[in-house]
Structures are given as C-alpha cells and as structure tokens.
Amino acid sequence: MSYCQFVAGLTEGEQPEHRHYHDHLYGFPIADDNELFGRLLLEINQAGLSWTTILKKEANFRKAYHQFDIRKIAAYGEADRLRLLNDAGIIRNRLKVDAAIHNAGVVMELQQQFGSFRQWIEHHHPLTKAEWVRLFKKQFRFTGGEIVNEFLMSTGYLPGAHDTGCPVHLRILQSKPAWANAIKNKGNQ
C-alpha cells in the first residue's frame, strides 16, 4: 500500500499541514454540526486560493469565527462583519464573510427542519455531484461546483478523497456509517 500521489508530491513547506489533514481529517465523516459547517466555511474561503493557505490559517479562522459556532455566526451583525474584514489572520473577502454569516442562518433553519446539518445532508444522500451542486446552490451562498465537490469529498459524502490503495482510505471506510456503501457503489457521477 502507498499513500496518495498528492501526499508524495508535497513540498517540504506544505508537508506538515497537508499531511495531518490527509491522515486525520480529509474524507472522514464529521458528526458535529459546528465542525461540519466549519469545513464548509473553509472550503468557501479556499475559492481562488491554495488549500495550503487555508490550512495555515485554520486556527485563525476558528478563533475569528467563534470555533465555528453556528448560532454565534448566524447572529453576527455589522460590527462582527467589520471585525472579520479587518482580521489579517483570515481571508478578508466581503462575499466570503457575508456567505459565512448567511449560510450559518441557513444551517440553523436546516437544523430546525431535519434535526441537524448532518441529517439534512444524509436525508439527501446519495446524490450525484451535479445534484449536490444544484441542491447546495439552492440553499447556500458561494457554493459552486468545486466548493461543493471538495466539501462533500472532504466529509466523506462523495468518493475520491484518497487513492484506493492509500492506508487512510481503508481507515475511512471502516469509520463510515452504513450509507458509505452507497457512495462506494454509486461512484462520483
């Protein structure tokens, strides 16, 4: 067995963040709604940038966005928006900041309807990538095809996070709930 080709091609400066993310987070299911929302927030902020940049700023994002607490973020007002836009530790993009606040409110509505953000996703699972993109675009802001694809791959809802021979891929398969077999069998259409 060998690790994913991506890991083998990392430069020394990219190794620590990517290796930890690859080995312990990428492709693994996330049960906690705040963490699941945090992953979506990070994927949105990555748009147009490298994932290395986001990984290096992850602790800053966590601090700036109250540990990804959905309720707190949904309640952000203009003072919080300005605080975020002036925080050099994160990505200071008005559209991305506005999307985070708006999307937190949407997640709260989904929690009311489905019990949790995760249950909303699982209610729709499995879908093709194109169906997921349509669904996310209908619900959320700043969720194009690549953002939705990476979010769902990184949280185990779409296949492709790891090469099938990667030992992490096997750990993920063992950690997934029952719906994981549907992903494996359906593939990324």
PDB file of C-alpha atoms in Angstrom:
ATOM      1  CA  MET A   1       0.000   0.000   0.000  1.00  0.00           C
ATOM      2  CA  SER A   2       1.127   3.500  -0.679  1.00  0.00           C
ATOM      3  CA  TYR A   3      -0.090   6.938   0.244  1.00  0.00           C
ATOM      4  CA  CYS A   4      -1.982   9.101  -2.215  1.00  0.00           C
ATOM      5  CA  GLN A   5       0.124  10.567  -5.023  1.00  0.00           C
ATOM      6  CA  PHE A   6      -0.821  14.019  -3.754  1.00  0.00           C
ATOM      7  CA  VAL A   7       0.981  13.440  -0.448  1.00  0.00           C
ATOM      8  CA  ALA A   8       4.078  12.137  -2.208  1.00  0.00           C
ATOM      9  CA  GLY A   9       4.243  15.320  -4.300  1.00  0.00           C
ATOM     10  CA  LEU A  10       4.093  17.796  -1.420  1.00  0.00           C
ATOM     11  CA  THR A  11       6.986  20.174  -0.917  1.00  0.00           C
ATOM     12  CA  GLU A  12       8.690  20.380   2.452  1.00  0.00           C
ATOM     13  CA  GLY A  13       6.861  23.651   3.240  1.00  0.00           C
ATOM     14  CA  GLU A  14       3.476  22.057   2.544  1.00  0.00           C
ATOM     15  CA  GLN A  15       4.098  18.771   4.359  1.00  0.00           C
ATOM     16  CA  PRO A  16       3.038  19.431   7.982  1.00  0.00           C
ATOM     17  CA  GLU A  17      -0.399  20.911   7.371  1.00  0.00           C
ATOM     18  CA  HIS A  18      -1.307  18.708   4.421  1.00  0.00           C
ATOM     19  CA  ARG A  19      -0.011  15.512   5.988  1.00  0.00           C
ATOM     20  CA  HIS A  20      -2.072  15.994   9.152  1.00  0.00           C
ATOM     21  CA  TYR A  21      -5.160  16.947   7.130  1.00  0.00           C
ATOM     22  CA  HIS A  22      -4.675  13.976   4.767  1.00  0.00           C
ATOM     23  CA  ASP A  23      -4.088  11.433   7.533  1.00  0.00           C
ATOM     24  CA  HIS A  24      -6.724  12.533  10.066  1.00  0.00           C
ATOM     25  CA  LEU A  25      -9.396  14.755   8.504  1.00  0.00           C
ATOM     26  CA  TYR A  26      -9.757  14.507   4.722  1.00  0.00           C
ATOM     27  CA  GLY A  27     -12.563  12.160   3.769  1.00  0.00           C
ATOM     28  CA  PHE A  28     -13.564  11.264   7.332  1.00  0.00           C
ATOM     29  CA  PRO A  29     -17.205  11.748   8.368  1.00  0.00           C
ATOM     30  CA  ILE A  30     -17.888  14.692  10.681  1.00  0.00           C
ATOM     31  CA  ALA A  31     -20.637  14.209  13.278  1.00  0.00           C
ATOM     32  CA  ASP A  32     -20.549  17.655  14.912  1.00  0.00           C
ATOM     33  CA  ASP A  33     -22.591  20.298  13.066  1.00  0.00           C
ATOM     34  CA  ASN A  34     -20.250  23.147  14.028  1.00  0.00           C
ATOM     35  CA  GLU A  35     -17.260  21.252  12.637  1.00  0.00           C
ATOM     36  CA  LEU A  36     -19.215  20.294   9.517  1.00  0.00           C
ATOM     37  CA  PHE A  37     -20.176  23.930   8.995  1.00  0.00           C
ATOM     38  CA  GLY A  38     -16.561  24.934   9.695  1.00  0.00           C
ATOM     39  CA  ARG A  39     -15.392  22.675   6.873  1.00  0.00           C
ATOM     40  CA  LEU A  40     -17.887  24.327   4.502  1.00  0.00           C
ATOM     41  CA  LEU A  41     -16.678  27.759   5.639  1.00  0.00           C
ATOM     42  CA  LEU A  42     -13.055  26.781   4.975  1.00  0.00           C
ATOM     43  CA  GLU A  43     -13.898  25.353   1.547  1.00  0.00           C
ATOM     44  CA  ILE A  44     -15.699  28.572   0.615  1.00  0.00           C
ATOM     45  CA  ASN A  45     -12.701  30.619   1.711  1.00  0.00           C
ATOM     46  CA  GLN A  46     -10.346  28.460  -0.331  1.00  0.00           C
ATOM     47  CA  ALA A  47     -12.003  29.511  -3.605  1.00  0.00           C
ATOM     48  CA  GLY A  48      -9.317  31.141  -5.748  1.00  0.00           C
ATOM     49  CA  LEU A  49      -6.562  30.306  -3.253  1.00  0.00           C
ATOM     50  CA  SER A  50      -4.445  27.307  -2.348  1.00  0.00           C
ATOM     51  CA  TRP A  51      -5.582  24.819   0.261  1.00  0.00           C
ATOM     52  CA  THR A  52      -2.156  25.297   1.883  1.00  0.00           C
ATOM     53  CA  THR A  53      -3.127  28.919   2.617  1.00  0.00           C
ATOM     54  CA  ILE A  54      -6.363  27.800   4.265  1.00  0.00           C
ATOM     55  CA  LEU A  55      -4.705  25.069   6.315  1.00  0.00           C
ATOM     56  CA  LYS A  56      -2.107  27.528   7.599  1.00  0.00           C
ATOM     57  CA  LYS A  57      -4.886  29.949   8.592  1.00  0.00           C
ATOM     58  CA  GLU A  58      -7.280  27.375  10.028  1.00  0.00           C
ATOM     59  CA  ALA A  59      -6.580  28.252  13.683  1.00  0.00           C
ATOM     60  CA  ASN A  60      -7.153  31.919  12.847  1.00  0.00           C
ATOM     61  CA  PHE A  61     -10.471  31.073  11.168  1.00  0.00           C
ATOM     62  CA  ARG A  62     -11.514  29.070  14.223  1.00  0.00           C
ATOM     63  CA  LYS A  63     -10.748  31.970  16.532  1.00  0.00           C
ATOM     64  CA  ALA A  64     -12.289  34.642  14.296  1.00  0.00           C
ATOM     65  CA  TYR A  65     -15.480  32.631  13.759  1.00  0.00           C
ATOM     66  CA  HIS A  66     -16.017  31.590  17.397  1.00  0.00           C
ATOM     67  CA  GLN A  67     -14.837  27.987  16.928  1.00  0.00           C
ATOM     68  CA  PHE A  68     -17.323  27.700  14.021  1.00  0.00           C
ATOM     69  CA  ASP A  69     -20.268  28.055  16.428  1.00  0.00           C
ATOM     70  CA  ILE A  70     -23.201  28.207  14.008  1.00  0.00           C
ATOM     71  CA  ARG A  71     -25.526  30.087  16.373  1.00  0.00           C
ATOM     72  CA  LYS A  72     -22.965  32.771  17.121  1.00  0.00           C
ATOM     73  CA  ILE A  73     -22.047  33.235  13.468  1.00  0.00           C
ATOM     74  CA  ALA A  74     -25.704  33.440  12.401  1.00  0.00           C
ATOM     75  CA  ALA A  75     -26.150  36.267  14.927  1.00  0.00           C
ATOM     76  CA  TYR A  76     -23.206  38.322  13.635  1.00  0.00           C
ATOM     77  CA  GLY A  77     -24.033  41.925  12.901  1.00  0.00           C
ATOM     78  CA  GLU A  78     -22.174  44.748  11.196  1.00  0.00           C
ATOM     79  CA  ALA A  79     -19.557  45.024  13.967  1.00  0.00           C
ATOM     80  CA  ASP A  80     -18.624  41.357  13.513  1.00  0.00           C
ATOM     81  CA  ARG A  81     -18.585  41.730   9.730  1.00  0.00           C
ATOM     82  CA  LEU A  82     -16.142  44.653  10.052  1.00  0.00           C
ATOM     83  CA  ARG A  83     -14.050  42.733  12.603  1.00  0.00           C
ATOM     84  CA  LEU A  84     -13.716  39.844  10.149  1.00  0.00           C
ATOM     85  CA  LEU A  85     -12.929  42.104   7.204  1.00  0.00           C
ATOM     86  CA  ASN A  86     -10.107  43.668   9.241  1.00  0.00           C
ATOM     87  CA  ASP A  87      -8.676  40.375  10.533  1.00  0.00           C
ATOM     88  CA  ALA A  88      -5.396  39.765   8.675  1.00  0.00           C
ATOM     89  CA  GLY A  89      -5.309  36.196  10.004  1.00  0.00           C
ATOM     90  CA  ILE A  90      -8.168  35.078   7.746  1.00  0.00           C
ATOM     91  CA  ILE A  91      -9.322  35.731   4.181  1.00  0.00           C
ATOM     92  CA  ARG A  92     -10.753  39.245   4.114  1.00  0.00           C
ATOM     93  CA  ASN A  93     -13.267  38.962   1.316  1.00  0.00           C
ATOM     94  CA  ARG A  94     -16.676  40.571   1.823  1.00  0.00           C
ATOM     95  CA  LEU A  95     -18.513  37.992  -0.300  1.00  0.00           C
ATOM     96  CA  LYS A  96     -16.985  35.112   1.664  1.00  0.00           C
ATOM     97  CA  VAL A  97     -17.646  36.767   5.033  1.00  0.00           C
ATOM     98  CA  ASP A  98     -21.239  37.523   4.050  1.00  0.00           C
ATOM     99  CA  ALA A  99     -21.664  33.951   2.812  1.00  0.00           C
ATOM    100  CA  ALA A 100     -20.446  32.548   6.144  1.00  0.00           C
ATOM    101  CA  ILE A 101     -22.964  34.617   8.102  1.00  0.00           C
ATOM    102  CA  HIS A 102     -25.831  33.902   5.701  1.00  0.00           C
ATOM    103  CA  ASN A 103     -25.010  30.190   5.473  1.00  0.00           C
ATOM    104  CA  ALA A 104     -24.924  29.865   9.281  1.00  0.00           C
ATOM    105  CA  GLY A 105     -28.508  31.127   9.328  1.00  0.00           C
ATOM    106  CA  VAL A 106     -29.462  28.617   6.626  1.00  0.00           C
ATOM    107  CA  VAL A 107     -27.863  25.784   8.608  1.00  0.00           C
ATOM    108  CA  MET A 108     -29.887  26.801  11.663  1.00  0.00           C
ATOM    109  CA  GLU A 109     -33.069  26.542   9.580  1.00  0.00           C
ATOM    110  CA  LEU A 110     -31.994  23.118   8.320  1.00  0.00           C
ATOM    111  CA  GLN A 111     -31.300  22.032  11.896  1.00  0.00           C
ATOM    112  CA  GLN A 112     -34.861  23.028  12.814  1.00  0.00           C
ATOM    113  CA  GLN A 113     -36.302  21.010   9.915  1.00  0.00           C
ATOM    114  CA  PHE A 114     -34.022  17.958   9.949  1.00  0.00           C
ATOM    115  CA  GLY A 115     -32.538  17.846  13.449  1.00  0.00           C
ATOM    116  CA  SER A 116     -29.013  18.665  12.291  1.00  0.00           C
ATOM    117  CA  PHE A 117     -26.975  19.857   9.322  1.00  0.00           C
ATOM    118  CA  ARG A 118     -25.558  16.364   9.031  1.00  0.00           C
ATOM    119  CA  GLN A 119     -29.050  14.827   8.950  1.00  0.00           C
ATOM    120  CA  TRP A 120     -30.029  17.255   6.185  1.00  0.00           C
ATOM    121  CA  ILE A 121     -27.099  16.008   4.117  1.00  0.00           C
ATOM    122  CA  GLU A 122     -27.866  12.375   4.919  1.00  0.00           C
ATOM    123  CA  HIS A 123     -31.548  12.919   4.067  1.00  0.00           C
ATOM    124  CA  HIS A 124     -30.479  13.755   0.502  1.00  0.00           C
ATOM    125  CA  HIS A 125     -27.689  11.202   0.285  1.00  0.00           C
ATOM    126  CA  PRO A 126     -26.704   9.713  -2.095  1.00  0.00           C
ATOM    127  CA  LEU A 127     -26.813  12.162  -4.973  1.00  0.00           C
ATOM    128  CA  THR A 128     -24.576  12.690  -7.961  1.00  0.00           C
ATOM    129  CA  LYS A 129     -22.129  15.563  -7.851  1.00  0.00           C
ATOM    130  CA  ALA A 130     -24.347  17.599 -10.204  1.00  0.00           C
ATOM    131  CA  GLU A 131     -27.404  17.001  -7.993  1.00  0.00           C
ATOM    132  CA  TRP A 132     -25.455  18.027  -4.889  1.00  0.00           C
ATOM    133  CA  VAL A 133     -24.298  21.227  -6.569  1.00  0.00           C
ATOM    134  CA  ARG A 134     -27.874  22.153  -7.534  1.00  0.00           C
ATOM    135  CA  LEU A 135     -29.084  21.439  -4.001  1.00  0.00           C
ATOM    136  CA  PHE A 136     -26.317  23.461  -2.347  1.00  0.00           C
ATOM    137  CA  LYS A 137     -26.743  26.392  -4.732  1.00  0.00           C
ATOM    138  CA  LYS A 138     -30.438  26.454  -3.899  1.00  0.00           C
ATOM    139  CA  GLN A 139     -29.705  26.619  -0.151  1.00  0.00           C
ATOM    140  CA  PHE A 140     -26.384  28.412   0.322  1.00  0.00           C
ATOM    141  CA  ARG A 141     -24.311  31.306  -0.953  1.00  0.00           C
ATOM    142  CA  PHE A 142     -20.873  30.954  -2.568  1.00  0.00           C
ATOM    143  CA  THR A 143     -21.219  27.230  -3.223  1.00  0.00           C
ATOM    144  CA  GLY A 144     -20.123  26.475  -6.774  1.00  0.00           C
ATOM    145  CA  GLY A 145     -19.234  23.091  -8.185  1.00  0.00           C
ATOM    146  CA  GLU A 146     -15.671  22.831  -6.865  1.00  0.00           C
ATOM    147  CA  ILE A 147     -16.591  24.068  -3.387  1.00  0.00           C
ATOM    148  CA  VAL A 148     -19.476  21.600  -3.094  1.00  0.00           C
ATOM    149  CA  ASN A 149     -17.380  18.762  -4.531  1.00  0.00           C
ATOM    150  CA  GLU A 150     -14.474  19.357  -2.149  1.00  0.00           C
ATOM    151  CA  PHE A 151     -16.757  19.857   0.852  1.00  0.00           C
ATOM    152  CA  LEU A 152     -18.582  16.592   0.192  1.00  0.00           C
ATOM    153  CA  MET A 153     -15.390  14.668  -0.641  1.00  0.00           C
ATOM    154  CA  SER A 154     -13.630  16.024   2.424  1.00  0.00           C
ATOM    155  CA  THR A 155     -16.516  14.931   4.662  1.00  0.00           C
ATOM    156  CA  GLY A 156     -16.976  11.508   3.083  1.00  0.00           C
ATOM    157  CA  TYR A 157     -20.178  12.047   1.111  1.00  0.00           C
ATOM    158  CA  LEU A 158     -18.549  11.833  -2.315  1.00  0.00           C
ATOM    159  CA  PRO A 159     -15.780   9.403  -3.237  1.00  0.00           C
ATOM    160  CA  GLY A 160     -12.321  10.398  -4.366  1.00  0.00           C
ATOM    161  CA  ALA A 161     -10.670  11.847  -1.275  1.00  0.00           C
ATOM    162  CA  HIS A 162      -7.942   9.196  -1.344  1.00  0.00           C
ATOM    163  CA  ASP A 163      -6.409   6.738  -3.761  1.00  0.00           C
ATOM    164  CA  THR A 164      -7.959   3.323  -3.095  1.00  0.00           C
ATOM    165  CA  GLY A 165      -4.559   1.884  -2.135  1.00  0.00           C
ATOM    166  CA  CYS A 166      -3.928   4.572   0.475  1.00  0.00           C
ATOM    167  CA  PRO A 167      -3.999   3.208   4.055  1.00  0.00           C
ATOM    168  CA  VAL A 168      -6.044   6.253   5.112  1.00  0.00           C
ATOM    169  CA  HIS A 169      -8.714   5.266   2.566  1.00  0.00           C
ATOM    170  CA  LEU A 170      -9.132   1.947   4.385  1.00  0.00           C
ATOM    171  CA  ARG A 171      -9.413   3.680   7.789  1.00  0.00           C
ATOM    172  CA  ILE A 172     -12.112   5.950   6.371  1.00  0.00           C
ATOM    173  CA  LEU A 173     -14.129   3.022   5.026  1.00  0.00           C
ATOM    174  CA  GLN A 174     -14.002   1.421   8.471  1.00  0.00           C
ATOM    175  CA  SER A 175     -15.145   4.647  10.191  1.00  0.00           C
ATOM    176  CA  LYS A 176     -18.107   5.437   7.924  1.00  0.00           C
ATOM    177  CA  PRO A 177     -21.728   4.836   8.788  1.00  0.00           C
ATOM    178  CA  ALA A 178     -23.889   2.435   6.768  1.00  0.00           C
ATOM    179  CA  TRP A 179     -24.593   4.910   3.953  1.00  0.00           C
ATOM    180  CA  ALA A 180     -20.924   4.739   2.951  1.00  0.00           C
ATOM    181  CA  ASN A 181     -21.530   1.640   0.861  1.00  0.00           C
ATOM    182  CA  ALA A 182     -23.938   3.625  -1.301  1.00  0.00           C
ATOM    183  CA  ILE A 183     -21.109   6.055  -2.107  1.00  0.00           C
ATOM    184  CA  LYS A 184     -18.717   3.244  -2.913  1.00  0.00           C
ATOM    185  CA  ASN A 185     -21.222   1.565  -5.193  1.00  0.00           C
ATOM    186  CA  LYS A 186     -22.676   4.682  -6.844  1.00  0.00           C
ATOM    187  CA  GLY A 187     -19.372   6.418  -7.603  1.00  0.00           C
ATOM    188  CA  ASN A 188     -18.809  10.058  -8.474  1.00  0.00           C
ATOM    189  CA  GLN A 189     -21.122  10.549 -11.438  1.00  0.00           C
TER     190      GLN A 189
END
